[in-house]
Every structure is written in C-alpha cells, then in structure tokens.
mmCIF file of C-alpha atoms in Angstrom:
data_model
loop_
_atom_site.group_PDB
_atom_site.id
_atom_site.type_symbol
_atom_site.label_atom_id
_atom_site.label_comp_id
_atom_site.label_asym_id
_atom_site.label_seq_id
_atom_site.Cartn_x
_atom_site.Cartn_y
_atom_site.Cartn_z
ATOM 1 C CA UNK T 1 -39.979 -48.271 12.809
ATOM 2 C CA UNK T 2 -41.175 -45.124 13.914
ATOM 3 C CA UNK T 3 -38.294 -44.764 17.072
ATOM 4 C CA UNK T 4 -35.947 -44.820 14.081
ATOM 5 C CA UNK T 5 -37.728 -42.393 12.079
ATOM 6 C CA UNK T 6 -38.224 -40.201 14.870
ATOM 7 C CA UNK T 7 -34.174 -40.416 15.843
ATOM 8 C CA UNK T 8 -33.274 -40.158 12.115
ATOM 9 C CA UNK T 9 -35.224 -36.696 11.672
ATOM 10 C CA UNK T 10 -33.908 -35.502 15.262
ATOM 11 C CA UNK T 11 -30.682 -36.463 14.089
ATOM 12 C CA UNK T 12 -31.394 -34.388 10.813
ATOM 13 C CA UNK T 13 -32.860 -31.695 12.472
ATOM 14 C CA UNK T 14 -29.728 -31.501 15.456
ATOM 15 C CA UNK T 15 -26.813 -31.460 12.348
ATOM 16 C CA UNK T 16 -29.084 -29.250 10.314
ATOM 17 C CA UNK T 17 -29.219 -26.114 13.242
ATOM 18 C CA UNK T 18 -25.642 -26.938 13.713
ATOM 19 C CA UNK T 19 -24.264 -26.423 10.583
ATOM 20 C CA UNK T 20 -26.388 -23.265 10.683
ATOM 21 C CA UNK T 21 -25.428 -22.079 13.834
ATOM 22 C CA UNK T 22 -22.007 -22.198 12.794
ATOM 23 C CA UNK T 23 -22.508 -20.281 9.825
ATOM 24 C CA UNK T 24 -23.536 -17.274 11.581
ATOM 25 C CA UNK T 25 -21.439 -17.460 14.725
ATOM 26 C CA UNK T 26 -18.261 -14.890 14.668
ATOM 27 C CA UNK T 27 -14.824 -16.489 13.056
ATOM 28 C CA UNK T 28 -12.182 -15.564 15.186
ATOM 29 C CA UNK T 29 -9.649 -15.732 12.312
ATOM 30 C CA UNK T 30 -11.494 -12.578 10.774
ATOM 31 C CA UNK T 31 -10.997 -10.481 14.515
ATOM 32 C CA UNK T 32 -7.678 -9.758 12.828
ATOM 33 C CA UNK T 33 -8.862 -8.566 9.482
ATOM 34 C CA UNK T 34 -9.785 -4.868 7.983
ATOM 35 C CA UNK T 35 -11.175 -3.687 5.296
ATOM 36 C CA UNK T 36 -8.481 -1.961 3.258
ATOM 37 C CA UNK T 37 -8.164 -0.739 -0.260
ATOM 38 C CA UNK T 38 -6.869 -3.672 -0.791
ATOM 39 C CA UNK T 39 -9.873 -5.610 0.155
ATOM 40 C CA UNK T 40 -9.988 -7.712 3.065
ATOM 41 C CA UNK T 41 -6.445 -7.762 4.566
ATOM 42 C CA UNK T 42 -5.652 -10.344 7.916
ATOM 43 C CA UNK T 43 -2.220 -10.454 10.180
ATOM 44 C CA UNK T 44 -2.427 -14.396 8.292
ATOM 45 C CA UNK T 45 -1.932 -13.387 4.735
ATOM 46 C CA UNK T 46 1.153 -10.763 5.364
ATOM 47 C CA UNK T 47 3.559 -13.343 2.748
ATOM 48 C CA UNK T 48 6.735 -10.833 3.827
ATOM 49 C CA UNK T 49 7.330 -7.431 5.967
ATOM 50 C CA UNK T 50 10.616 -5.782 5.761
ATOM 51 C CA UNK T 51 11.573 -2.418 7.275
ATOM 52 C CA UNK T 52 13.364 -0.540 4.503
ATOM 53 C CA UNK T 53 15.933 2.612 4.908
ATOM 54 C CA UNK T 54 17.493 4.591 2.520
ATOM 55 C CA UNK T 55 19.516 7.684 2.397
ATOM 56 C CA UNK T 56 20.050 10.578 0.490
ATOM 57 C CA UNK T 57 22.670 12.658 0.198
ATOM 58 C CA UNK T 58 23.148 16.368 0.714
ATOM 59 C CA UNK T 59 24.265 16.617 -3.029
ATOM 60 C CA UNK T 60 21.363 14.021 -4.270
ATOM 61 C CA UNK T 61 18.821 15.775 -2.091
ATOM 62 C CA UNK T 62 19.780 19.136 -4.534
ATOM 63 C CA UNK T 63 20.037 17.117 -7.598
ATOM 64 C CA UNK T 64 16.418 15.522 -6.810
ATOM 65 C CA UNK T 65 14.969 19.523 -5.900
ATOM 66 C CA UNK T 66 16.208 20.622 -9.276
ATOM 67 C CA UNK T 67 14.667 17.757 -11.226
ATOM 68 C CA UNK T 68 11.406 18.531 -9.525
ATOM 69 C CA UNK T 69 11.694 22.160 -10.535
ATOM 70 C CA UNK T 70 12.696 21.574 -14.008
ATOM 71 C CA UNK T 71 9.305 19.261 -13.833
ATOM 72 C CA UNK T 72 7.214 22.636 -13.901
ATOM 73 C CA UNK T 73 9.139 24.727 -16.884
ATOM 74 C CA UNK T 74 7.289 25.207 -19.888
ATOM 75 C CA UNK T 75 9.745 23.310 -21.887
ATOM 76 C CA UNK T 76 8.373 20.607 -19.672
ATOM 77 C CA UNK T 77 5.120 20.822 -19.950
ATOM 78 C CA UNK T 78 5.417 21.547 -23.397
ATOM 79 C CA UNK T 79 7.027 18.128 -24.304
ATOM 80 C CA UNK T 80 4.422 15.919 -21.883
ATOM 81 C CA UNK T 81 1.240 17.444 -23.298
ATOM 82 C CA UNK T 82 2.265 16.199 -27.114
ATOM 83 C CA UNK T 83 3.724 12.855 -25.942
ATOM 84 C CA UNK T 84 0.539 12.574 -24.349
ATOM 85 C CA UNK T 85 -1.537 13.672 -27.721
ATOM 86 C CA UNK T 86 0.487 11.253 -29.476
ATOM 87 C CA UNK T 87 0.657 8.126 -27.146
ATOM 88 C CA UNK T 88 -1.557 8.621 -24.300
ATOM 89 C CA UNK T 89 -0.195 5.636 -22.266
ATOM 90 C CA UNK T 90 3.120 7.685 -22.163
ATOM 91 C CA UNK T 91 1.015 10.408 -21.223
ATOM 92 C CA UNK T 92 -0.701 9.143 -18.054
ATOM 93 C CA UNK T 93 2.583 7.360 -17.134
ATOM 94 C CA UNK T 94 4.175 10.858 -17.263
ATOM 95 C CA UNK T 95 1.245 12.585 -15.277
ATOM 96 C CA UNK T 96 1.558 10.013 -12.488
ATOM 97 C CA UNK T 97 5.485 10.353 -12.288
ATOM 98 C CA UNK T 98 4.796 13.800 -11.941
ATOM 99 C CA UNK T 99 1.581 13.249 -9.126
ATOM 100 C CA UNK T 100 4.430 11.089 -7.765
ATOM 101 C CA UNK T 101 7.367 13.303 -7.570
ATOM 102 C CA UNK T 102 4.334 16.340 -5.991
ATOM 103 C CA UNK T 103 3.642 13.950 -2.946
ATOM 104 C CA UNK T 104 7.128 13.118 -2.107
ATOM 105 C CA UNK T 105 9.127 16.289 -2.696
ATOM 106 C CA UNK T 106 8.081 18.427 0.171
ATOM 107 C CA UNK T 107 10.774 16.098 2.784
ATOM 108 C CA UNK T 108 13.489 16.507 0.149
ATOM 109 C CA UNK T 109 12.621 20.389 -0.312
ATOM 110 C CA UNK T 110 12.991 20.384 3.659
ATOM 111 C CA UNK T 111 16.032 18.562 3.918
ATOM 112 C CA UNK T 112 17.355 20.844 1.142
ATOM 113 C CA UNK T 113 16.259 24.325 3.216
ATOM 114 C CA UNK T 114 18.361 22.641 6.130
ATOM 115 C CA UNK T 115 21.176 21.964 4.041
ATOM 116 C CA UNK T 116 21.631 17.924 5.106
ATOM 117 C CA UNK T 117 20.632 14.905 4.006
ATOM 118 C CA UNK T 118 17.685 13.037 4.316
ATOM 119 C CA UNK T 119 17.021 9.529 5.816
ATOM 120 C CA UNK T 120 13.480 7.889 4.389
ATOM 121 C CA UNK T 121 12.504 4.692 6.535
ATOM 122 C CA UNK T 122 9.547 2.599 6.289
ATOM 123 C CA UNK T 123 8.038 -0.959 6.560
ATOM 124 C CA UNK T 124 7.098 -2.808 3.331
ATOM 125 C CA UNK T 125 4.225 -5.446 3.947
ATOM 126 C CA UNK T 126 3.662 -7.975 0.822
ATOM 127 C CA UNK T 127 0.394 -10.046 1.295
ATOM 128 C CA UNK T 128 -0.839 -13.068 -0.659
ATOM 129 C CA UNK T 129 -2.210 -13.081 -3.514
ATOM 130 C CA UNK T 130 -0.343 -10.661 -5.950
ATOM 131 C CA UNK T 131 3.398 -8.744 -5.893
ATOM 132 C CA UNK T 132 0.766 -5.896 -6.510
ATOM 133 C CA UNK T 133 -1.284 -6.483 -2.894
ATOM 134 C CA UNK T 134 1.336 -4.009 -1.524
ATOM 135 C CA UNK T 135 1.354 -1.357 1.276
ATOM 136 C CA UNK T 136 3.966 0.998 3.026
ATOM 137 C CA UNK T 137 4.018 2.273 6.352
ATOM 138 C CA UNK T 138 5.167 3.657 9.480
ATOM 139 C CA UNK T 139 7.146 6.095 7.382
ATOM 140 C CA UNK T 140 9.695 8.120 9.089
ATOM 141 C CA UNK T 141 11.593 11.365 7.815
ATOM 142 C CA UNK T 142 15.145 12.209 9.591
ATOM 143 C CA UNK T 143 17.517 14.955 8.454
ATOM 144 C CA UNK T 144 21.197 14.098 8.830
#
C-alpha cells in the first residue's frame, strides 16, 4: 500500500509541476503579437488585408481644396457651433469631419500647388473580432 501511495503522489506531484511549468513557459503563437491600440493584435487574427488605390482627379483635387476652405468661413463656423448647441451628437460628428478633413488635406493641397492629380494607396487589414478592429497602412502619396 504505501509503493502505491508513494507513486500516486509522485504521479501528482510530476503532472502538478507540469501543468505549471507550462503555464509560465513562452507561447510561441504570441512571438507574433503586439500590443496595439487595438489591444493585442497577432499575424493569426488578420480575418482580410486588401491593398486599396484610389485616384483623384486634377478637377476633384480643386473641388476637395475648396470644400476644405469653405470649412473655415465664418458662415461655417457659424452654422456648426448652433447645430452643436442644439444637438450635440451632430456637433461632435461635425468636429471630427472637420479633425478629419485637417489630417488629410495637406496631400490634396500639394497635389493642387502642382497642378495634377493625386493617387492615395494603402493596405486595409480587418482582424477578428469586430468590422470596427480596423487599421490602415503603408500609405503612399503619388502625384500624377
């Protein structure tokens, strides 16, 4: 009786460090990961990754310049600050259109100086999860 206690709490004792051991040993599957603002993203939970390009026109390029600059008028202004004072969801979604339209314009405002077009190309990465676990990169400017 007591060999088989003794094997039975070696036994125990073996599976027990294991399982423990194996807890704290590095997971290769998480060698591929990074901390994002995402959260955690890994090469195994990209879902879809398309390279997107889209062109502009010379005469869209302008079009898209003026908008911008009409964005700044007092008449502009004017008109978001009471939609905001009266709905403030409109509000914010107008104040990030316009956050929006302050990162981007500086290509088009280029492209516009050099009197051509401009080519925006990128590569769209969708992960699991959510349509909104999103990013864009390797985004590339050219002037045609």
């Amino acid at each position: 009786m007591s060999f088989k206690k003794k094997t039975i709490k070696l036994l125990l004792v073996l599976s027990l460090s294991l399982s423990s051991a194996l807890v704290f040993l590095p997971n290769n599957a998480d060698a591929k990961c990074k901390q994002t603002n995402l959260g955690k993203q890994c090469d195994n939970n990209i879902v879809s990754q398309k390279r997107v390009k889209t062109y502009y026109t010379k005469a869209q390029v302008k079009k898209l310049v003026a908008r911008y600059d009409s964005l700044g008028t007092n008449k502009s202004l004017i008109i978001a600050y009471a939609v905001s004072l009266v709905h403030p969801s409109a509000g914010l979604s107008t104040l990030m259109y316009q956050v929006g339209a302050n990162n981007m314009i500086k290509e088009f405002k280029k492209a516009k100086s050099k009197k051509t077009g401009l080519e925006i190309s990128y590569t769209y990465t969708i992960y699991t999860g959510s349509n909104a676990m999103t990013k864009v990169s390797g985004t590339k400017y050219k002037y045609r």
